Tab-separated table of C-alpha atoms and ligand atoms in Angstrom:
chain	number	residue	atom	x	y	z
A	204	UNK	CA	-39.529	-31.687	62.460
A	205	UNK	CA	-37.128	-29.246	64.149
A	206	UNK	CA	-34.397	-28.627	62.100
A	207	UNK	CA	-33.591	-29.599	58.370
A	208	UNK	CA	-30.249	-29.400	57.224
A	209	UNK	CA	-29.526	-28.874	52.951
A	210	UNK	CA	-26.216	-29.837	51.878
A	211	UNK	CA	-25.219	-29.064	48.324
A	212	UNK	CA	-22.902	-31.543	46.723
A	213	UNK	CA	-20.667	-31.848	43.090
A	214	UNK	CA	-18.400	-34.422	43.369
A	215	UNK	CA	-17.723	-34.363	46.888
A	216	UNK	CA	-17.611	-39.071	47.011
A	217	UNK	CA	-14.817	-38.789	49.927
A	218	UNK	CA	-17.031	-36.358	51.952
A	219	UNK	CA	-20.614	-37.311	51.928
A	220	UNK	CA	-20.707	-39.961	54.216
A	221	UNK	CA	-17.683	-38.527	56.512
A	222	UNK	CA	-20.916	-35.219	56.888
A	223	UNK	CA	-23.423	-37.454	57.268
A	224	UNK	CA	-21.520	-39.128	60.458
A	225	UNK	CA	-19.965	-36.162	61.516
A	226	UNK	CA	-23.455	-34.423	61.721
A	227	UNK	CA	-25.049	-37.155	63.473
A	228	UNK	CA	-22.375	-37.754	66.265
A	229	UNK	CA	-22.291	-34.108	66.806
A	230	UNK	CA	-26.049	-33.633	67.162
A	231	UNK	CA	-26.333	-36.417	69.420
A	232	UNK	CA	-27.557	-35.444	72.601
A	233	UNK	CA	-28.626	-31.947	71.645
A	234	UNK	CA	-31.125	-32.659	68.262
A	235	UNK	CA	-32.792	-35.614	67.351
A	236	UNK	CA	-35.568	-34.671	65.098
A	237	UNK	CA	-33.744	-33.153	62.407
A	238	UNK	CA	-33.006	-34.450	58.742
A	239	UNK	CA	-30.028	-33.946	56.236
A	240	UNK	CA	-31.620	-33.187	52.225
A	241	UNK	CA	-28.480	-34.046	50.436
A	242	UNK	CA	-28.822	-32.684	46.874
A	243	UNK	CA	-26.385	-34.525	44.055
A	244	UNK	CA	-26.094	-31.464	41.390
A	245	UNK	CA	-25.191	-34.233	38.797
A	246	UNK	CA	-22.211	-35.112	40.725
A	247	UNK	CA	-19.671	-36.868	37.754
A	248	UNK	CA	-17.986	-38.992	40.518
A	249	UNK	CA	-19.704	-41.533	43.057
A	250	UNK	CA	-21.507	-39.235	44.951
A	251	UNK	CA	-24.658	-40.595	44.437
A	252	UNK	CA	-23.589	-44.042	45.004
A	253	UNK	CA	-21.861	-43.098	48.402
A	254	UNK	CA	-25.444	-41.271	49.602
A	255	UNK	CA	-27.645	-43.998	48.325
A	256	UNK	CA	-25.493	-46.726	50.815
A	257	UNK	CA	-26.123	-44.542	53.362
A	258	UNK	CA	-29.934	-45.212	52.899
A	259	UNK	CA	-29.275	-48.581	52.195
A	260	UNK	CA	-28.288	-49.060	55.439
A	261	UNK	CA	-31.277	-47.556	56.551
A	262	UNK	CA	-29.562	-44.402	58.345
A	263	UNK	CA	-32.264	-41.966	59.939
A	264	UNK	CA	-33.217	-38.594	58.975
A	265	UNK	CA	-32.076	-38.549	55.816
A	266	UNK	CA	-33.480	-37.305	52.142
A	267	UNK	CA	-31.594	-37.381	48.654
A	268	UNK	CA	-32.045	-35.391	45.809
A	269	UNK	CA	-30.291	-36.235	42.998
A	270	UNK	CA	-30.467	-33.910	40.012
A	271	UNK	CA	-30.564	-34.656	36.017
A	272	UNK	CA	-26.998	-32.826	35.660
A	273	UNK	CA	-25.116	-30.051	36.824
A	274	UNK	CA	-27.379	-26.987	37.860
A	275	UNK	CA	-25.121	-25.009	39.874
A	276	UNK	CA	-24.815	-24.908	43.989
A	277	UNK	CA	-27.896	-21.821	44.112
A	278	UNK	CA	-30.163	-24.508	42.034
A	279	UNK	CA	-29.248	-27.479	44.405
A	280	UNK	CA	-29.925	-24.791	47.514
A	281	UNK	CA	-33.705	-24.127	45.901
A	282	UNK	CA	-33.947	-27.634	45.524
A	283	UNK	CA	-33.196	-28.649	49.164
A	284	UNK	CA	-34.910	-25.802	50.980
A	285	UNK	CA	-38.081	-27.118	48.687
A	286	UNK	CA	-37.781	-30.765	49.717
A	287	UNK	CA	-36.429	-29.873	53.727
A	288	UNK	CA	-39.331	-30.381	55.963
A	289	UNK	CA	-37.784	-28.603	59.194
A	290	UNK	CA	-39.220	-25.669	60.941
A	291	UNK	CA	-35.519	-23.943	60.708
A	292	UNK	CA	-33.473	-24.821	57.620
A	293	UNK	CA	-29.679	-24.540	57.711
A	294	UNK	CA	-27.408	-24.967	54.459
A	295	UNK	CA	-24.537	-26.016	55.193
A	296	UNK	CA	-21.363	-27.216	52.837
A	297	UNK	CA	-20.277	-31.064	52.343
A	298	UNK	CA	-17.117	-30.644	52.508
A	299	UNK	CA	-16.855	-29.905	56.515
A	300	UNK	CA	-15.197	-26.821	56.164
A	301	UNK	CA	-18.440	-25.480	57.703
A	302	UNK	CA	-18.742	-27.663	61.251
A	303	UNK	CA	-21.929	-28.844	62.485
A	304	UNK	CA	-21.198	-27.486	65.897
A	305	UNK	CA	-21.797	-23.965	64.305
A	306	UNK	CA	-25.269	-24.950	63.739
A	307	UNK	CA	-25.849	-25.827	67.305
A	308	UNK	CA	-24.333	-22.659	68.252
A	309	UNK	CA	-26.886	-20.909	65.774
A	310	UNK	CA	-30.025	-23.016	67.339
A	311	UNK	CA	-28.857	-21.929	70.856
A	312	UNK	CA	-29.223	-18.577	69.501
A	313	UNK	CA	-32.106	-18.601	67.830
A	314	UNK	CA	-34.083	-20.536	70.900
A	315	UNK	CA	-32.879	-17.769	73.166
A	316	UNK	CA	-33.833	-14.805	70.315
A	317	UNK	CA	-37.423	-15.665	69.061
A	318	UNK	CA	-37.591	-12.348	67.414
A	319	UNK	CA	-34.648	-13.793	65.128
A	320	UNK	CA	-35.445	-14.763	61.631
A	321	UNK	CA	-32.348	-15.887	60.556
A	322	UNK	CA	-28.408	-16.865	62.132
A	323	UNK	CA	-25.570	-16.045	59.394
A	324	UNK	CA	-22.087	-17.433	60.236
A	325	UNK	CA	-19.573	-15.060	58.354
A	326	UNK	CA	-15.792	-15.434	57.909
A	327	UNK	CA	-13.911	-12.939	60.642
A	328	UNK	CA	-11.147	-13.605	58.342
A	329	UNK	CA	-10.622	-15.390	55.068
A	330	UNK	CA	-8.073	-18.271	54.651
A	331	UNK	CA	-7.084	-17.725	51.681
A	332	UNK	CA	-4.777	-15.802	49.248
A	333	UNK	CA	-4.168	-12.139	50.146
A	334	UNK	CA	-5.138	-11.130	46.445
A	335	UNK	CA	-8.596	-13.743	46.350
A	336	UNK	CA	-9.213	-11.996	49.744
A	337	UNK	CA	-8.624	-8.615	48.306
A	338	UNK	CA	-10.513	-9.158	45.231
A	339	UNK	CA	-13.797	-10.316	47.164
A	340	UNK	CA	-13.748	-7.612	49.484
A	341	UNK	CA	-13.466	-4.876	46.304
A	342	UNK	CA	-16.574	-7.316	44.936
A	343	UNK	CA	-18.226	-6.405	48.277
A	344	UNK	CA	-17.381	-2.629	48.019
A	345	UNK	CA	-18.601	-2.239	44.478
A	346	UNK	CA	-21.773	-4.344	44.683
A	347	UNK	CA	-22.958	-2.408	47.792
A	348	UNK	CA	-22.446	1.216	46.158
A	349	UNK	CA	-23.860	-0.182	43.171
A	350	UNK	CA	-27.339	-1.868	45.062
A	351	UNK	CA	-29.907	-0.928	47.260
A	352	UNK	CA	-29.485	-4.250	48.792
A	353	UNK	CA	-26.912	-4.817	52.071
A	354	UNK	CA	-24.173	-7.530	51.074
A	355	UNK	CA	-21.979	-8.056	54.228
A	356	UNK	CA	-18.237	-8.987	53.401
A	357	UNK	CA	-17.661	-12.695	54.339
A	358	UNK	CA	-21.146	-13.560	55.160
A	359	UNK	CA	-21.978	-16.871	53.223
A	360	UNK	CA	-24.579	-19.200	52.447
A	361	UNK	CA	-23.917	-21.306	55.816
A	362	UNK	CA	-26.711	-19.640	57.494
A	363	UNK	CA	-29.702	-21.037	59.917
A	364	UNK	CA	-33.588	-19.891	58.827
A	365	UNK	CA	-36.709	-20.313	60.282
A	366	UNK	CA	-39.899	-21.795	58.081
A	367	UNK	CA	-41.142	-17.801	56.997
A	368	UNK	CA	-37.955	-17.081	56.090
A	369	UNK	CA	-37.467	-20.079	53.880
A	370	UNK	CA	-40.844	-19.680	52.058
A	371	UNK	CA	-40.588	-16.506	50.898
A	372	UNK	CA	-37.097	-17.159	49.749
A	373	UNK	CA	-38.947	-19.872	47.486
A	374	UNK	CA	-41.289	-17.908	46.503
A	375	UNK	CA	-38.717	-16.189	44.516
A	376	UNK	CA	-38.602	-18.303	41.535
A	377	UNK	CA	-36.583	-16.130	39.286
A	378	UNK	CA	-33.611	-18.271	37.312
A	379	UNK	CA	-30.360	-16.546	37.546
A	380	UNK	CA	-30.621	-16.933	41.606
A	381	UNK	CA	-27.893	-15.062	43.454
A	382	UNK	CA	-28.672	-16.181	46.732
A	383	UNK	CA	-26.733	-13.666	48.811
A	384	UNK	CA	-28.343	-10.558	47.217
A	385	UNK	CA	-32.009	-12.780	48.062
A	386	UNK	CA	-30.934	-12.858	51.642
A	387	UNK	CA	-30.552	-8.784	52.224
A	388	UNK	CA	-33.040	-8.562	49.281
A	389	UNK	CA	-36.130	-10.165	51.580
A	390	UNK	CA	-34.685	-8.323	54.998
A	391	UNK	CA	-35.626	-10.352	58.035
A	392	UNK	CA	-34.418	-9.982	61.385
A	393	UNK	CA	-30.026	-11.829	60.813
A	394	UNK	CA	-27.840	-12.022	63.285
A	395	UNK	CA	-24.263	-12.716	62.232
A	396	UNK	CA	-21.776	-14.677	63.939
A	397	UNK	CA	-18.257	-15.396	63.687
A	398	UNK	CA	-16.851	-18.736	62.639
A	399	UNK	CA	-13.924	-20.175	61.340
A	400	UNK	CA	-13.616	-22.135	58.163
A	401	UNK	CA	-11.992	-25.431	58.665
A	402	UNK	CA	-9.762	-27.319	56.002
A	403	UNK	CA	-11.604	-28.500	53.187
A	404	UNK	CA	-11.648	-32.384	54.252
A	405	UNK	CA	-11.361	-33.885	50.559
A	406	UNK	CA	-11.571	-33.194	46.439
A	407	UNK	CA	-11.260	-29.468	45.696
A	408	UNK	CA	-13.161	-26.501	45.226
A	409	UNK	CA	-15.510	-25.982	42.586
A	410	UNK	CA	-14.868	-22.289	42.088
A	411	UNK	CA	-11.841	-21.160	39.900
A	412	UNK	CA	-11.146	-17.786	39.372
A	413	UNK	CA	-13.256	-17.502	36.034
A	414	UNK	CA	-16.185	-19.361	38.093
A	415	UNK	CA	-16.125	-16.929	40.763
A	416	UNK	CA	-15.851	-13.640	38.043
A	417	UNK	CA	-19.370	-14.769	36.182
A	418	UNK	CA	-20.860	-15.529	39.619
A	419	UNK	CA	-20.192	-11.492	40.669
A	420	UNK	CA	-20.604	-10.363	37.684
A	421	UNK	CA	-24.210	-12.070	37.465
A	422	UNK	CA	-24.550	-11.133	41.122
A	423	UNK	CA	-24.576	-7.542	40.179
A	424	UNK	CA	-27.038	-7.471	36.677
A	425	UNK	CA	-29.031	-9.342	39.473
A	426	UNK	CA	-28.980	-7.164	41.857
A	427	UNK	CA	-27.914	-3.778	40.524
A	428	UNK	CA	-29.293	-1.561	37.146
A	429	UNK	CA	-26.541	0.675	37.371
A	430	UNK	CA	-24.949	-0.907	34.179
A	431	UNK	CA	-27.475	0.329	32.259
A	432	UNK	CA	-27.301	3.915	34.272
A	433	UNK	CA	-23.735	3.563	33.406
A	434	UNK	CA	-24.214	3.196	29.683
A	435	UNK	CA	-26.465	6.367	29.564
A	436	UNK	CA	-23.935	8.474	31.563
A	437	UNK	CA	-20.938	7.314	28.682
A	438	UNK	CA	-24.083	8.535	26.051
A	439	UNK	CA	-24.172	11.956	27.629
A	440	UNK	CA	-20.306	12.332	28.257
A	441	UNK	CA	-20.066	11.613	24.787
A	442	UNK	CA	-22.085	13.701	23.350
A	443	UNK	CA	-20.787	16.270	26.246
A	444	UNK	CA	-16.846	15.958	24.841
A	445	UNK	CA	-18.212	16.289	20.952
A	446	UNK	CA	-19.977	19.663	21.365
A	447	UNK	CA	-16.753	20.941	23.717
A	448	UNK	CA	-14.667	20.033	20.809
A	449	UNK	CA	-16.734	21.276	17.850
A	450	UNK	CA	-16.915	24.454	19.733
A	451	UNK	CA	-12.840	24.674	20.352
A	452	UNK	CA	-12.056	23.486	16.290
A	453	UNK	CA	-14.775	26.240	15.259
A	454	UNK	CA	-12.962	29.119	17.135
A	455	UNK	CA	-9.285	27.650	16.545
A	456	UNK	CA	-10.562	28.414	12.421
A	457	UNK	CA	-12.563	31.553	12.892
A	458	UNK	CA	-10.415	33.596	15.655
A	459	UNK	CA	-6.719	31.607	14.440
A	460	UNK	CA	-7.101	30.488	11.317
A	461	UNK	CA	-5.482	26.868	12.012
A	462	UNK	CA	-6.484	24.558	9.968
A	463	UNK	CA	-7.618	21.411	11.556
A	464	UNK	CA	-5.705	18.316	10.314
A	465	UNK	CA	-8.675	16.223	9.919
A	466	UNK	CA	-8.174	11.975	9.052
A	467	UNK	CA	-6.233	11.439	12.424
A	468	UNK	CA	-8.957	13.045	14.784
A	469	UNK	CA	-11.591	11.775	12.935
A	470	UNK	CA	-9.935	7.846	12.564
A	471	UNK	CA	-9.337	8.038	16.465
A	472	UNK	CA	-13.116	9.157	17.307
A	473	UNK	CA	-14.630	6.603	14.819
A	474	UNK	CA	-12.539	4.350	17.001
A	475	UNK	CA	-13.660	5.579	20.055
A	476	UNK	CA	-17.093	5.730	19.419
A	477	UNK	CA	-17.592	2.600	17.917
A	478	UNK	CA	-15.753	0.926	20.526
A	479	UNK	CA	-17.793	2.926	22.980
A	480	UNK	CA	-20.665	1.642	21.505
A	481	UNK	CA	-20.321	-2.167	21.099
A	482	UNK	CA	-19.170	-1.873	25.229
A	483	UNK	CA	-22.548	-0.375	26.192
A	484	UNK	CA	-24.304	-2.799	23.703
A	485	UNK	CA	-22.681	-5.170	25.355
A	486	UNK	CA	-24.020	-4.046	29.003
A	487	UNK	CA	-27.668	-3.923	27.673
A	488	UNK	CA	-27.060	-7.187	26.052
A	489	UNK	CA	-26.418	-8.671	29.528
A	490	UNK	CA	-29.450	-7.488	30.444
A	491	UNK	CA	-31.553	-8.675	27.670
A	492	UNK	CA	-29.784	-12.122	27.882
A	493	UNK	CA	-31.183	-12.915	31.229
A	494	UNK	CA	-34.261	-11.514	30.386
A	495	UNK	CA	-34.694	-14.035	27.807
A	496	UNK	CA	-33.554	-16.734	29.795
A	497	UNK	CA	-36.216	-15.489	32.255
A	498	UNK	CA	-39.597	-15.542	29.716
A	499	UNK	CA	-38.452	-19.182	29.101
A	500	UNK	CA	-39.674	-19.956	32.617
A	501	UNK	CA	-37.516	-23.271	32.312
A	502	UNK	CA	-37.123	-24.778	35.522
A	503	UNK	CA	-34.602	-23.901	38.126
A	504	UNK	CA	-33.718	-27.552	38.424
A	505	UNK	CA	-34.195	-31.311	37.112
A	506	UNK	CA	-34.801	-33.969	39.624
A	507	UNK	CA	-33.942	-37.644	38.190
A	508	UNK	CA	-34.337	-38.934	41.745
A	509	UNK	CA	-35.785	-38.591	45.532
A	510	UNK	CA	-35.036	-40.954	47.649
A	511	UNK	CA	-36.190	-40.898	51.864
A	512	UNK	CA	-35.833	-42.596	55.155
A	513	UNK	CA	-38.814	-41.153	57.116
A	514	UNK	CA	-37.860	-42.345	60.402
A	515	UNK	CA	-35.810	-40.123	62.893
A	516	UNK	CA	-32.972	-41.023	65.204
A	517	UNK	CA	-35.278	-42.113	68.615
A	518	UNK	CA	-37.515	-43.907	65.977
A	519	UNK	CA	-34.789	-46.072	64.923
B	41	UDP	N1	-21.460	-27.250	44.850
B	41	UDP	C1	-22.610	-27.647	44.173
B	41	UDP	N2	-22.686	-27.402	42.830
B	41	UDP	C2	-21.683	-26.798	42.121
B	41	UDP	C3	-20.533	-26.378	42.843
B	41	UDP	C4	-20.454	-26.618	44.197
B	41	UDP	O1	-23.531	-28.203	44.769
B	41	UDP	O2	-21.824	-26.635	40.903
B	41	UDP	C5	-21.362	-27.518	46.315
B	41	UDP	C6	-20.096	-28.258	46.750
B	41	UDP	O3	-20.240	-29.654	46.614
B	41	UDP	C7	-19.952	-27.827	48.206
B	41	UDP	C8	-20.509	-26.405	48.184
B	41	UDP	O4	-21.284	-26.282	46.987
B	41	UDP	O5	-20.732	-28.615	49.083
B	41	UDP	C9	-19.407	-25.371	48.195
B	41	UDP	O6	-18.495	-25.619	47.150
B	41	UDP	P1	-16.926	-25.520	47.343
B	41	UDP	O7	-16.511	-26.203	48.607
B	41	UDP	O8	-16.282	-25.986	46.083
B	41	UDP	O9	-16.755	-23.939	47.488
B	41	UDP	P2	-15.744	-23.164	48.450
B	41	UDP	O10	-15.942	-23.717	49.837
B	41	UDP	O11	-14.390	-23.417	47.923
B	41	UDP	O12	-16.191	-21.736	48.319
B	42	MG	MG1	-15.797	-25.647	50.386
């Protein structure tokens, strides 16, 4: 099989089958021995129902992964590139805001390019709110001075692999996955292209502001122990600031004869400190948390169902 395509989808009923059609009419002509792997992350809504007619009425090239509950759009993208069955995988959204004709542009590219591992579509520029755009690209900033890893601004999951690529992505099996610090993490040969995100076609996004602050925030104890570096630094600056000031109070007595008025300082370092404290206990904490989680070795995700039609388009 040439291509595989692995579409992640949470409640996205009124766009399933709209993909599934979209994808096929737009392929037509160029690929026909490709599959979709639809993953249902525990979809709430009819999602299921609305990918199991399409196998009911025997479409081709199509697999279904449905999951025990909600596991999170990096779990349902391990999921699919473990099921897909294509020497190049692509993941692409449900929602058609990322168009299938991208992907043919990204074959094209990589059938003229065998050198190229990988084809990453990234947003020239972001539709959305001048402060959401704003905050991501400060996410960007921070998370590459604080990693060794390359994160390029705007680049996204939509992105075309081939089969090496793809296995030794899955061959990291760790549990908080962050799957665009895995991308630079592994290296391989990526070319980025341009593309333009179309409208959402139906239902809304997934990702509220809160959503999207625990994602980068678990993208960088991922990706990044500079935390903890951080933590030690506020030790020593500490400690740094107490000597200074034990030396200044011991010569403001000895050469001036002030008298230090003592409870106010002291309340107001206690305070410090102790607040100083808890923060940096709450860094390592982070740390120790997904470390836990970790030694658990509980899976990434739960299937409660796999369903398949084997036959291809020309089989049909
Ligand atoms: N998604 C998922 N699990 C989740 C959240 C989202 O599988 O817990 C899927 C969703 O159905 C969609 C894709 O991830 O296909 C991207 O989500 P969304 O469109 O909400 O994100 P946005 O495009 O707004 O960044
Ligand atoms: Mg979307």
């Amino acid at each position: 099989m040439k291509l595989s395509l692995v579409v992640p989808c949470y409640n996205e009923q009124d766009n399933v089958q709209e993909f599934y059609h979209c994808t096929k009419a737009c392929f037509k002509g160029h690929i026909d021995d490709y599959e979709i792997v639809f993953v249902n992350d525990g979809s709430a809504d009819k999602t299921l129902e609305k990918l199991k007619t399409l196998v009911e009425y025997d479409e081709p090239n199509l697999q279904i992964i449905s999951f025990s509950r909600n596991f999170g759009k990096e779990s349902a993208i391990y999921a699919g590139l473990a099921r897909s069955k294509g020497e190049r995988v692509c993941i692409i959204d449900a929602d058609l805001q990322q168009r299938p004709e991208v992907v043919l542009e990204m074959m094209k590219i990589m059938d003229s390019k065998p050198e190229t591992d990988c084809v990453c579509a990234y947003q020239e520029k972001r539709k959305e709110s001048g402060l959401m755009s704003f905050t991501k690209s400060m996410f960007y900033k921070i998370i590459n001075k604080l990693s060794e890893v390359d994160f390029v601004n705007g680049a996204s999951d939509f992105r075309l692999m081939n089969r090496t690529m793809v296995n030794t992505i899955l061959s990291m099996t760790e549990y908080h996955r962050f799957s665009k610090g895995i991308f630079g993490w592994i290296g391989f040969n990526t070319e980025y292209i341009p593309y333009e995100v179309a409208q959402r076609k139906h239902g809304e996004t997934k990702w509220s502001p809160g959503k999207l602050f625990k994602y980068a925030m678990g993208g960088i104890i991922a990706f990044s122990t500079a935390p903890l570096k951080f933590v030690t630094f506020i030790g020593f600056l500490s400690a740094f600031l107490a000597v200074a000031y034990m030396i200044f109070v011991i010569i403001q007595k000895l050469c001036f004869g002030i008298a230090v008025p003592g409870f106010a300082t002291i309340t107001v370092l206690i305070l410090l400190m102790g607040g100083l404290i808890l923060f940096c206990l709450g860094i390592i904490g982070e740390y120790l948390a997904k470390m836990y989680v970790q030694l658990k070795s509980r899976p990434i995700y739960i299937e409660r169902e796999h369903l398949e039609n084997k036959h291809t388009d020309n089989e049909k």
